[in-house]
Amino acid sequence: MSNRNRSQALAAVSEIRPAAPAAPSPIHFDEFGADVFAGETLREYLTPAVSKSLEATVKKGAPLDPAIANDVAAAMKSWALARGATHYTHWFLPLTGATAEKHDAFLETDGDHAITAFSGKNLVVGEPDASSFPSGGIRSTFEARGYTAWDPTSPAFIKRHGNGATLCIPTAFCAYTGEALDKKTPLLRSLQALSAATKRLVRCFGLSGDERVTVTLGPEQEYFLVDKHFYLLRPDLLQTGRTVFGAPPAKHQQLEDHYFGTIRARVLNFMTEVEHELWRLGIPAKTRHNEVAPAQFEIAPIFEELNLACDHNMLVMEVLRQAAERNGLVCLLHEKPFAGVNGSGKHNNWSVCYGKTNLLNPGSEPRENAIFLTVLTAIVRAIDSHADLLRAAVAGAGNDHRLGANEAPPAVISIYVGDQLADIISQIVKGVAGPSRKAGTMRIGVDTLPPLPRDATDRNRTSPFAFTGNKFEFRAPGSSQNCAGPNVVLNTIVAESFDYLAGELEKAAAAKKDFHETLQALLQKVIKKHQRILFNGDGYASGWLAEAAKRGLPNAPTTMDALKAYAKKENIALFERYGVFSSREMASRYDVASDEYHTRVRIEGEIALEIARTMVAPAARKEFLASKAAGSAPGAKAVQAYAAQVGKLLGALDRNANALEKALLGKHEGIIKAMKDLREVVDGLEKILPDAAWPLPKYREMLFVY
Ligand code: ADP
Ligand code: MG
């Protein structure tokens, strides 16, 4: 008896021959942005007046002039038709966490002939039936109308497939009542809030506050690739994106030989295809490399404006998945596809600029430094005051296997600033100069601070929230998550903190107090109060959790613990005050996230039960009967012992499967516990049953054969 599926899969993969190195082919950089309706293309297709008006909306956040909608639509249509698009769609980001699109052809008829049509109204609003998207009770099916509204700050683009193309118009998705049903709307609102607060804060330092505020994001995206032959033989991967069973292979990541290793030819071909597609979409894919776990990789773009970067990250995930398919691979974006090796995250590199100045850049002159330290202090205050919200924003069934599961980063949110900044912060707290400065009292904004070499700041890779030279890197978001969620929180809590500090400075100014003394005292007070959130040590170290508890830092190891933050009165009030979420929208986020969590856990439990009963148990039973029969031969003691061992595990399998079946009628904690027990038995069987009889592709195959 043997499992032919697996051996056939192995044989099929062994036949795959990546192409040999080719002669140099044309470089694709000149295709950058070719499928995006922006920049040069706008000027080519629009009259100067219309193009100027549109650019003012995009660049300066001016309200969209409704009079230009028809002109823009007509231009977009001719451009899209010229680029081969037959359809258009409002492209949006519902609360499922995926993207959504419903295509309409440009086609109309005048009775006899086909004509093309696409009006300003088609561009500006859409009315998809909203009833089948999760809304957390905001929109019941009897009021199914939902609206998509054009977001001119994220340019339209063309998505291509084998024999056609579609014009995609990024939109926000709202209910009839105006409540947000998507991830983009609150993000745009939070950007407005942070922009206003930033302007207010810089005014305290004598700047005009009239320049544009931009928030930037560079999301590093991790993922796994498995050969499709194996994928199709794993119902768990197919249905949940992760393996619910699988014994650890002898070699996985112990030798640390995958990270930054030579990229295999097949994978490099895939990556190249991905990049060409992304460049055409105007997505500045920059970095590619092998990650820590076997079969794990990373792609990182050059940072862009936050709203655009979020849309682009959604497209990166889509292009990764589709290009993988074309290459006979499957791209796994789940946070933990394989137990025992690293999971996948999405490092969220974030910063705020006022005009051309990155406020997270230490800068060289006193005023810049003073603003930098004020911004830094404000962020420390924001993260310490609202760590629970940041944690909630990255909660999810997949991420539970990373955060709070002895993996990087931990579920406790803390900030890493590096030794030099820590030194400066402690000088502020003490109010005196430390060894790295000349003697004398430190007066921020008057004296020059020690220079901060940029690249010396980040040697720590375990902190959930790290200052990395000119940006903060939030490392907790999961690889599959939409970047919008954590950035909505980050923008809002930082806006609140900027406002707090600006308010204090304004009060002092009104009372004619000395600015520098006020600032010095304020930063000292705020840092003193919030410095417990600073932690420069190893986030994985066993002592850290106890230490964090002593400091009173919240630790929400699971999704349902974390989501409680959405229900807290003061948190709801915060988002309402900043116009980011209404209380109903907050409640809906909680409901949707909690429903999704429970549904995912249940699906995992059901697939585990099905695999255990219909694939593993039959193989084990057959083996048990065969070895039992063989054991009756004279002198076959070892065979008897083996049969007894298989029999014992078989009994346990039966019991644990029944327990899981029962648990599936109850709550998630019970399901998770029953799945864990079942996994132990199944993985135990995998280790002793004949290799050829094992019905599922093994870890060593999925992680190494591609
Ligand atoms: P790593 O964290 O792996 O060392 P890098 O330092 O190269 O990687 O940067 C990671 C990401 O951070 C990239 O996407 C990069 O574009 C982005 N990044 C760099 N500067 C900023 C910034 N000021 N704001 C937002 N993202 C940034
Ligand atoms: Mg990084």
XYZ file of C-alpha atoms and ligand atoms in Angstrom:
734
model
C 0.000 0.000 0.000
C 1.283 3.414 -0.790
C 0.089 6.905 -1.290
C 0.440 7.552 -5.004
C -0.708 11.164 -4.889
C 2.338 12.257 -2.969
C 4.825 10.340 -5.066
C 3.210 11.648 -8.226
C 3.426 15.191 -6.882
C 7.095 14.694 -6.090
C 7.721 13.300 -9.560
C 5.893 16.228 -11.147
C 7.870 18.827 -9.217
C 11.109 17.079 -10.066
C 10.281 17.568 -13.747
C 10.114 21.359 -13.402
C 13.127 22.964 -15.029
C 13.541 26.684 -14.508
C 14.734 28.463 -17.623
C 18.474 28.870 -18.036
C 19.888 32.363 -17.668
C 18.707 34.271 -20.719
C 20.406 36.848 -22.887
C 19.816 40.342 -21.537
C 16.201 41.348 -22.159
C 14.856 44.885 -22.345
C 14.825 46.639 -19.000
C 11.301 47.360 -17.800
C 11.881 50.554 -15.848
C 10.557 52.611 -18.728
C 7.242 50.820 -18.245
C 6.999 52.212 -14.715
C 3.510 53.573 -14.156
C 2.447 52.822 -17.748
C -0.876 51.428 -16.518
C -1.614 54.274 -14.105
C -3.701 57.332 -14.892
C -1.389 59.859 -13.298
C 1.522 62.191 -13.935
C 2.373 62.698 -17.606
C -0.716 60.794 -18.707
C -3.001 63.314 -17.003
C -1.368 66.171 -18.834
C -1.598 64.280 -22.099
C -5.285 63.409 -21.815
C -6.703 66.394 -19.922
C -6.822 70.090 -20.697
C -4.355 72.085 -18.599
C -7.173 73.564 -16.505
C -8.759 70.216 -15.679
C -5.426 68.564 -15.056
C -4.453 71.392 -12.712
C -7.719 71.145 -10.820
C -7.357 67.385 -10.429
C -3.772 67.691 -9.289
C -4.801 70.271 -6.702
C -7.216 67.727 -5.271
C -4.605 65.009 -5.271
C -1.645 67.018 -4.036
C -3.173 69.693 -1.865
C -6.254 67.871 -0.691
C -8.485 70.536 -2.284
C -12.131 69.448 -2.568
C -12.901 67.819 -5.890
C -14.561 70.194 -8.333
C -17.668 68.287 -9.513
C -17.561 70.185 -12.803
C -14.428 68.312 -13.899
C -15.827 64.807 -13.332
C -17.186 64.445 -16.878
C -13.940 65.618 -18.428
C -11.852 63.336 -16.282
C -14.157 60.399 -17.031
C -13.948 60.991 -20.769
C -10.166 61.208 -20.606
C -9.895 58.127 -18.440
C -12.081 56.204 -20.867
C -10.022 57.100 -23.935
C -6.832 56.316 -22.105
C -8.165 52.978 -20.807
C -9.526 51.964 -24.222
C -6.206 52.857 -25.807
C -4.512 50.608 -23.217
C -6.832 47.733 -24.138
C -9.353 47.889 -21.266
C -12.900 46.827 -22.096
C -14.331 47.171 -18.583
C -14.158 49.478 -15.603
C -14.736 48.836 -11.944
C -14.908 50.689 -8.682
C -12.214 48.999 -6.680
C -12.721 49.060 -2.914
C -11.607 47.588 0.387
C -14.508 46.014 2.291
C -14.210 44.806 5.861
C -13.443 41.273 4.661
C -9.863 42.498 4.436
C -9.753 41.655 0.720
C -10.380 43.873 -2.296
C -13.682 44.015 -4.131
C -14.539 44.765 -7.730
C -17.595 44.444 -9.966
C -16.875 45.018 -13.620
C -18.995 46.898 -16.170
C -18.119 47.052 -19.842
C -17.691 50.447 -21.452
C -20.094 48.963 -23.972
C -23.473 50.530 -24.731
C -25.568 50.131 -27.854
C -27.564 52.612 -29.866
C -29.825 49.787 -31.011
C -27.603 48.691 -33.881
C -24.022 49.431 -32.989
C -21.743 49.135 -30.068
C -20.670 52.445 -28.635
C -18.612 53.169 -25.561
C -19.763 55.158 -22.570
C -18.337 56.233 -19.236
C -19.710 59.371 -17.597
C -18.639 61.552 -14.723
C -21.318 59.870 -12.645
C -19.892 56.434 -13.482
C -16.547 57.687 -12.262
C -17.659 59.421 -9.099
C -20.220 57.071 -7.550
C -21.189 53.445 -7.783
C -23.991 51.589 -6.075
C -22.938 48.023 -5.436
C -25.344 45.876 -3.459
C -23.780 46.057 -0.026
C -25.821 43.345 1.621
C -23.325 40.546 1.180
C -20.346 42.373 2.660
C -19.697 42.252 6.383
C -20.879 45.447 8.018
C -21.195 44.510 11.654
C -24.861 45.431 11.661
C -24.486 48.867 10.065
C -26.385 47.841 7.012
C -29.133 45.266 7.188
C -30.291 43.506 4.060
C -33.486 45.523 3.747
C -31.339 48.633 3.343
C -28.800 47.040 1.084
C -27.626 50.125 -0.703
C -23.970 50.908 -0.461
C -22.049 53.583 -2.282
C -18.580 53.624 -3.674
C -17.069 57.080 -4.000
C -14.056 57.919 -6.148
C -10.849 58.533 -4.201
C -8.919 60.841 -6.512
C -5.860 60.653 -4.251
C -5.194 57.083 -5.395
C -4.910 57.081 -9.171
C -6.925 54.788 -11.425
C -4.976 51.881 -12.879
C -5.361 49.073 -15.363
C -5.319 45.458 -14.327
C -4.389 43.017 -17.041
C -5.265 39.367 -17.489
C -4.524 36.820 -20.209
C -6.872 38.213 -22.843
C -8.079 41.571 -21.627
C -7.800 44.419 -19.169
C -9.937 46.358 -16.685
C -9.807 49.980 -15.581
C -9.836 50.057 -11.768
C -10.945 53.168 -9.910
C -9.988 53.194 -6.225
C -13.030 54.130 -4.154
C -14.281 54.470 -0.609
C -17.271 52.299 0.315
C -20.035 53.695 2.519
C -23.562 52.851 3.573
C -26.585 54.899 2.553
C -26.300 56.599 5.938
C -22.721 57.687 5.224
C -21.168 55.225 7.633
C -17.947 53.645 6.457
C -18.216 50.021 5.319
C -14.588 49.779 4.341
C -10.980 50.239 5.420
C -10.143 53.219 3.240
C -12.675 55.744 4.578
C -11.392 55.759 8.174
C -7.835 55.847 6.844
C -8.547 59.011 4.869
C -10.263 60.513 7.902
C -7.309 59.660 10.140
C -4.930 61.272 7.653
C -6.946 64.471 7.849
C -6.834 64.377 11.632
C -3.081 63.858 11.716
C -2.504 66.533 9.112
C -4.426 69.121 11.150
C -2.658 68.162 14.380
C 0.768 68.268 12.729
C 0.155 71.768 11.397
C -0.976 72.898 14.823
C 2.117 71.457 16.456
C 4.641 72.940 14.033
C 2.999 76.360 14.398
C 4.076 76.255 18.039
C 7.645 76.264 16.742
C 7.111 79.343 14.615
C 6.463 77.575 11.317
C 3.569 78.764 9.161
C 1.627 75.508 9.242
C 0.616 76.137 5.652
C 2.665 73.430 4.052
C 1.330 70.040 3.157
C 1.533 67.170 5.642
C 2.238 63.747 4.190
C 2.264 60.497 6.060
C 4.399 57.844 4.411
C 4.380 54.077 4.527
C 6.798 51.427 3.310
C 5.274 48.007 4.033
C 7.666 45.051 3.893
C 5.671 42.021 2.791
C 6.639 38.487 3.818
C 5.218 35.384 2.175
C 5.772 31.682 1.562
C 5.783 29.815 -1.724
C 4.821 26.149 -2.077
C 4.588 24.091 -5.193
C 1.003 23.767 -6.334
C 1.238 19.971 -6.577
C 1.682 19.739 -2.823
C -0.744 22.526 -2.082
C -3.566 20.707 -3.836
C -2.981 17.633 -1.694
C -3.330 19.637 1.531
C -7.001 20.404 2.226
C -5.924 22.527 5.199
C -3.740 24.829 3.097
C -6.402 24.969 0.438
C -9.128 25.997 2.835
C -7.384 27.934 5.579
C -4.002 29.007 4.203
C -2.166 27.128 6.942
C -1.282 23.559 7.822
C -3.236 22.308 10.818
C -1.069 19.165 10.939
C 2.550 18.387 10.125
C 5.414 16.911 12.098
C 8.553 19.047 12.237
C 11.103 17.986 9.620
C 14.643 17.119 10.723
C 15.945 20.263 9.095
C 13.949 23.432 9.025
C 15.534 26.789 9.864
C 18.103 25.711 12.475
C 21.086 26.323 10.232
C 19.892 29.832 9.345
C 20.988 29.109 5.821
C 17.943 30.439 4.015
C 17.966 34.090 5.113
C 19.478 36.220 2.341
C 20.614 33.019 0.610
C 20.921 32.652 -3.127
C 17.436 32.867 -4.575
C 16.545 29.746 -6.551
C 16.090 30.219 -10.278
C 12.417 29.273 -10.258
C 11.660 31.743 -7.488
C 13.712 34.487 -9.085
C 11.790 34.052 -12.332
C 8.596 34.414 -10.340
C 9.877 37.500 -8.502
C 10.938 39.116 -11.751
C 7.508 38.576 -13.235
C 5.939 40.095 -10.117
C 8.177 43.147 -10.303
C 7.513 43.835 -13.964
C 3.804 43.755 -13.273
C 4.144 45.979 -10.199
C 6.289 48.510 -12.005
C 3.662 48.815 -14.737
C 1.166 49.543 -11.965
C 3.430 52.296 -10.654
C 4.348 50.299 -7.557
C 8.017 50.887 -6.725
C 9.001 47.322 -5.802
C 12.575 47.665 -4.614
C 13.864 44.858 -2.420
C 13.594 41.075 -2.703
C 15.207 38.367 -0.622
C 14.948 34.980 1.016
C 13.508 35.243 4.530
C 14.370 33.246 7.656
C 12.099 30.213 7.213
C 12.669 27.815 4.333
C 10.439 28.740 1.370
C 9.820 32.162 2.917
C 10.513 35.409 1.037
C 10.077 39.159 1.268
C 9.269 41.969 -1.114
C 9.550 45.631 -0.103
C 8.629 48.734 -2.072
C 10.028 52.240 -1.771
C 7.805 54.090 0.667
C 4.935 56.190 -0.656
C 2.098 58.279 0.685
C 0.141 56.204 3.136
C -3.200 55.915 1.351
C -1.531 55.001 -1.915
C 0.897 52.636 -0.195
C -2.033 50.780 1.393
C -3.766 50.368 -1.966
C -0.489 49.317 -3.498
C 0.131 46.720 -0.824
C -3.258 45.173 -1.608
C -2.175 44.972 -5.248
C 1.208 43.533 -4.282
C -0.557 40.686 -2.490
C -2.819 40.082 -5.481
C 0.028 40.124 -7.981
C 2.067 37.763 -5.781
C -0.803 35.273 -5.690
C -1.521 35.433 -9.383
C 2.069 35.334 -10.558
C 2.668 32.347 -8.273
C -0.187 30.452 -9.936
C 1.253 31.133 -13.374
C 4.521 29.673 -12.149
C 3.000 26.506 -10.707
C 3.444 27.858 -7.202
C 1.069 29.039 -4.519
C 1.810 32.174 -2.532
C 0.807 31.778 1.114
C 0.113 35.088 2.808
C -1.118 33.517 6.047
C 0.735 34.646 9.187
C 1.677 31.099 10.160
C 1.383 28.519 7.405
C 3.824 26.133 9.102
C 4.256 25.422 12.803
C 7.789 25.459 14.134
C 9.265 27.896 11.623
C 8.962 31.684 11.454
C 5.640 33.217 10.588
C 5.076 36.109 8.185
C 4.505 39.728 9.056
C 4.213 43.013 7.296
C 6.603 45.563 8.790
C 4.877 48.912 8.727
C 7.480 51.676 8.201
C 5.765 54.957 8.973
C 6.725 58.602 9.173
C 5.206 62.096 8.976
C 6.481 64.925 6.814
C 5.710 68.603 7.024
C 6.463 70.100 3.647
C 9.698 68.483 2.593
C 10.863 67.828 6.150
C 10.503 64.375 7.641
C 9.614 65.139 11.248
C 11.190 61.851 12.320
C 14.539 62.923 10.977
C 16.738 64.227 13.795
C 17.928 67.095 11.618
C 20.953 69.289 12.085
C 19.773 72.652 13.296
C 18.306 73.412 16.739
C 14.722 74.028 15.668
C 14.597 70.815 13.631
C 15.987 68.925 16.577
C 13.468 70.436 18.948
C 10.626 69.465 16.634
C 12.090 65.986 16.248
C 12.283 65.456 20.013
C 8.790 66.822 20.487
C 7.409 64.508 17.814
C 9.299 61.587 19.315
C 7.947 62.403 22.770
C 4.442 62.689 21.391
C 4.729 59.287 19.745
C 6.029 57.712 22.950
C 3.033 59.178 24.753
C 0.635 57.997 22.033
C 1.900 54.418 22.025
C 1.985 54.167 25.805
C -1.503 55.606 26.161
C -3.038 53.505 23.407
C -1.002 50.324 23.105
C -4.241 48.389 23.478
C -5.649 49.933 20.297
C -2.533 49.235 18.271
C -2.639 45.645 19.440
C -6.334 45.355 18.541
C -5.643 46.692 15.059
C -3.410 43.724 14.257
C -5.545 41.063 15.929
C -6.730 38.081 13.927
C -6.832 34.308 13.939
C -3.686 34.076 11.823
C -1.668 36.626 13.766
C -2.475 34.872 17.070
C 0.096 32.283 16.025
C 2.770 34.998 15.902
C 1.905 37.558 18.571
C 1.720 36.013 21.983
C 2.973 32.680 20.727
C 6.665 32.986 21.546
C 7.314 34.535 18.217
C 8.455 37.853 16.868
C 7.206 40.323 17.818
C 5.515 39.709 21.176
C 1.919 40.737 21.885
C 3.095 43.312 24.420
C 3.622 46.607 22.639
C 6.834 48.425 23.547
C 9.088 50.939 21.808
C 12.716 50.516 20.847
C 14.630 53.741 20.276
C 18.244 52.560 20.249
C 21.027 53.476 22.631
C 21.748 56.963 21.425
C 18.179 58.161 21.541
C 17.696 56.407 24.858
C 20.651 58.410 26.119
C 19.138 61.652 24.912
C 15.770 60.745 26.380
C 17.348 60.074 29.741
C 19.090 63.443 29.525
C 15.722 65.074 28.974
C 14.279 63.211 31.951
C 17.171 64.202 34.181
C 17.220 67.698 32.804
C 20.995 67.674 32.589
C 23.540 66.913 29.956
C 24.956 63.433 29.761
C 28.431 62.305 28.753
C 27.686 62.600 25.060
C 27.249 66.355 25.350
C 29.138 69.388 26.472
C 28.554 70.413 30.064
C 25.667 72.640 30.908
C 21.939 72.265 31.209
C 20.336 70.844 28.150
C 17.999 73.315 26.594
C 16.212 71.741 23.724
C 16.077 73.912 20.695
C 18.877 76.120 21.875
C 21.831 73.853 22.359
C 22.832 71.482 19.628
C 22.084 67.877 20.344
C 24.648 65.214 19.710
C 24.556 64.181 16.069
C 22.596 60.998 15.451
C 24.154 58.782 12.812
C 21.144 57.374 11.050
C 22.049 53.766 10.513
C 23.324 53.119 14.009
C 19.818 53.096 15.415
C 18.371 49.712 14.674
C 20.106 46.578 15.714
C 17.033 45.296 17.453
C 14.819 42.980 15.439
C 12.436 41.856 18.133
C 10.728 45.073 19.165
C 7.138 45.512 18.009
C 7.638 49.246 17.522
C 11.122 50.394 16.636
C 12.628 53.731 15.723
C 14.759 52.997 12.673
C 16.602 56.194 11.863
C 13.934 58.352 10.236
C 10.754 56.336 10.698
C 8.994 54.041 13.093
C 8.658 50.424 12.135
C 5.590 48.674 13.540
C 6.323 44.981 13.186
C 3.187 43.407 14.546
C 0.879 43.627 11.510
C 0.235 40.232 9.957
C 1.310 39.346 6.436
C -2.272 38.997 5.208
C -3.673 42.124 6.832
C -4.668 45.339 5.135
C -2.207 48.058 6.219
C -5.085 50.469 6.736
C -6.119 49.033 10.115
C -2.953 49.693 12.131
C -2.315 53.003 10.386
C -5.782 54.332 11.202
C -4.909 53.765 14.852
C -1.380 55.116 14.559
C -2.506 58.302 12.811
C -5.293 58.944 15.271
C -3.368 58.363 18.480
C -0.430 60.414 17.226
C -2.814 63.213 16.215
C -4.229 63.177 19.737
C -0.747 63.350 21.211
C 0.350 66.172 18.890
C -2.757 68.068 19.920
C -2.024 67.510 23.586
C 1.525 68.872 23.316
C 0.456 71.722 21.055
C -2.286 72.604 23.534
C 0.216 72.817 26.385
C 2.615 74.928 24.323
C -0.183 77.235 23.212
C -1.312 77.732 26.805
C 2.204 78.657 27.863
C 2.564 81.007 24.916
C -0.689 82.731 25.846
C 0.682 83.180 29.374
C 3.865 84.660 27.862
C 6.064 81.957 29.356
C 9.505 81.216 27.917
C 9.072 78.789 25.038
C 12.226 76.770 25.571
C 11.713 76.351 29.284
C 8.122 75.326 28.712
C 9.118 72.818 26.069
C 11.910 71.403 28.190
C 9.617 70.926 31.176
C 6.808 69.536 29.063
C 8.943 66.913 27.330
C 10.446 65.956 30.663
C 7.031 65.541 32.241
C 5.588 63.540 29.357
C 8.564 61.230 29.015
C 8.689 60.617 32.747
C 5.080 59.613 32.685
C 5.329 57.335 29.653
C 8.864 55.954 29.690
C 7.682 52.520 30.848
C 6.833 51.814 27.185
C 10.519 52.144 26.199
C 12.334 48.837 26.039
C 15.629 48.371 24.258
C 16.155 44.730 25.209
C 15.249 41.434 23.581
C 11.506 41.162 23.101
C 11.686 37.346 23.042
C 13.565 37.026 26.301
C 11.559 35.110 28.863
C 11.986 37.792 31.508
C 10.410 40.501 29.373
C 6.798 39.449 29.833
C 7.125 39.528 33.608
C 8.945 42.854 33.444
C 6.275 44.259 31.132
C 3.575 43.144 33.538
C 5.429 44.896 36.367
C 5.472 48.070 34.303
C 1.738 47.738 33.786
C 1.957 47.332 30.014
C -1.070 45.573 28.568
C -0.579 42.050 27.232
C -3.333 40.685 25.030
C -2.063 37.351 23.754
C -5.168 36.457 21.753
C -7.532 38.156 19.343
C -10.512 38.132 21.679
C -8.446 39.720 24.474
C -7.118 42.329 22.080
C -10.458 43.268 20.532
C -11.788 44.421 23.893
C -9.953 47.683 23.230
C -12.549 48.549 20.573
C -15.310 48.412 23.149
C -13.655 50.696 25.724
C -15.529 53.948 26.291
C -12.456 56.170 26.193
C -11.290 54.590 22.945
C -14.645 55.079 21.278
C -14.619 58.685 22.479
C -11.134 59.209 21.035
C -12.110 58.047 17.552
C -15.353 60.001 17.672
C -13.526 63.158 18.706
C -11.214 62.844 15.725
C -14.034 62.008 13.331
C -12.349 58.735 12.399
C -15.004 56.286 13.604
C -18.467 56.919 14.978
C -19.408 54.737 17.926
C -21.515 52.628 15.572
C -18.586 52.205 13.211
C -16.384 51.164 16.134
C -18.963 48.633 17.264
C -19.161 47.311 13.720
C -15.372 46.861 13.567
C -15.511 44.872 16.753
C -18.345 42.699 15.483
C -16.770 42.051 12.108
C -13.357 41.211 13.565
C -14.825 38.984 16.223
C -17.111 37.170 13.759
C -14.271 36.665 11.360
C -12.095 35.296 14.125
C -14.685 32.786 15.299
C -15.512 31.731 11.762
C -11.882 31.144 10.908
C -11.266 29.075 14.021
C -14.345 26.988 13.270
C -13.295 26.402 9.667
C -9.870 25.281 10.861
C -11.473 22.914 13.360
C -13.738 21.425 10.735
C -10.988 20.875 8.219
C -8.783 19.317 10.913
C -11.567 16.919 11.823
C -12.193 16.023 8.208
C -8.531 15.366 7.467
C -8.111 13.319 10.636
C -11.111 11.124 9.922
C -11.003 10.772 6.157
C -7.289 10.787 5.421
C -5.216 10.014 8.496
C -7.447 7.499 10.275
C -7.901 5.249 7.207
C -4.145 5.140 6.613
C -3.514 4.364 10.278
C -6.233 1.697 10.400
C -4.882 -0.088 7.357
C -1.422 -0.010 8.839
C -2.680 -1.275 12.173
C -4.536 -4.236 10.647
C -1.615 -5.142 8.411
C 0.935 -4.989 11.201
C -1.358 -6.823 13.585
C -1.672 -9.665 11.088
C 2.065 -9.669 10.451
C 2.662 -9.670 14.185
C 1.037 -13.076 14.584
C 3.947 -14.696 12.704
C 6.304 -16.533 15.059
C 9.056 -14.370 16.498
C 7.528 -11.085 15.260
C 7.763 -9.350 18.625
C 8.925 -6.012 17.237
C 6.042 -6.019 14.784
C 3.633 -6.658 17.656
C 5.076 -3.767 19.600
C 4.747 -1.544 16.559
C 1.153 -2.654 15.976
C 0.380 -1.873 19.605
C 1.875 1.598 19.242
C -0.126 2.323 16.097
C -3.223 0.910 17.808
C -2.729 3.180 20.772
C -2.388 6.276 18.622
C -5.356 5.172 16.554
C -7.454 4.980 19.697
C -6.280 8.435 20.736
C -7.016 9.736 17.250
C -10.555 8.460 17.496
C -11.082 9.970 20.948
C -9.543 13.316 20.053
C -11.492 13.535 16.817
C -14.700 12.915 18.733
C -13.661 15.548 21.260
C -13.047 18.048 18.457
C -16.411 17.244 16.936
C -18.020 18.055 20.238
C -15.886 21.146 20.747
C -17.046 22.457 17.381
C -20.492 22.894 18.912
C -19.018 25.225 21.502
C -16.642 28.125 21.909
C -13.351 28.942 20.218
C -11.184 28.145 23.256
C -12.491 24.568 23.225
C -11.942 24.207 19.493
C -8.364 25.461 19.716
C -7.578 23.091 22.598
C -9.156 20.102 20.821
C -7.254 20.896 17.610
C -4.009 20.994 19.543
C -4.690 17.596 21.121
C -5.658 16.110 17.779
C -2.557 17.548 16.144
C -0.304 15.856 18.682
C -1.701 12.449 17.777
C -1.714 13.034 14.027
C 1.866 14.343 14.068
C 2.789 11.326 16.219
C 1.367 8.985 13.610
C 3.210 10.856 10.863
C 6.450 10.089 12.641
C 5.931 6.299 12.767
C 3.744 5.325 9.819
C 5.549 4.197 6.655
C 6.507 7.245 4.641
C 4.828 5.865 1.542
C 1.544 5.417 3.402
C 1.302 8.987 4.658
C -1.624 10.711 2.934
C -0.449 14.339 3.193
C 2.588 16.103 1.743
C 5.112 16.504 4.550
C 6.801 19.661 5.797
C 10.125 18.621 4.293
C 8.421 18.420 0.897
C 6.393 21.625 1.070
C 9.243 23.676 2.521
C 12.110 22.291 0.465
C 10.840 20.798 -2.794
C 10.099 23.640 -5.184
P 14.887 47.046 6.834
O 13.859 47.460 7.838
O 14.669 45.625 6.387
O 16.267 47.354 7.257
P 14.840 49.377 5.042
O 15.521 50.198 6.037
O 15.452 49.298 3.686
O 14.605 47.868 5.502
O 13.381 49.954 4.873
C 12.257 49.202 4.892
C 11.115 50.004 4.322
O 11.032 51.256 4.963
C 11.206 50.301 2.828
O 9.954 50.044 2.264
C 11.537 51.763 2.803
O 11.097 52.384 1.620
C 10.742 52.229 3.998
N 11.096 53.579 4.453
C 12.297 54.191 4.446
N 12.173 55.470 4.879
C 10.863 55.663 5.169
C 10.093 56.769 5.633
N 10.655 57.932 5.886
N 8.772 56.576 5.818
C 8.195 55.406 5.556
N 8.868 54.344 5.111
C 10.177 54.460 4.915
Mg 12.347 46.223 8.396
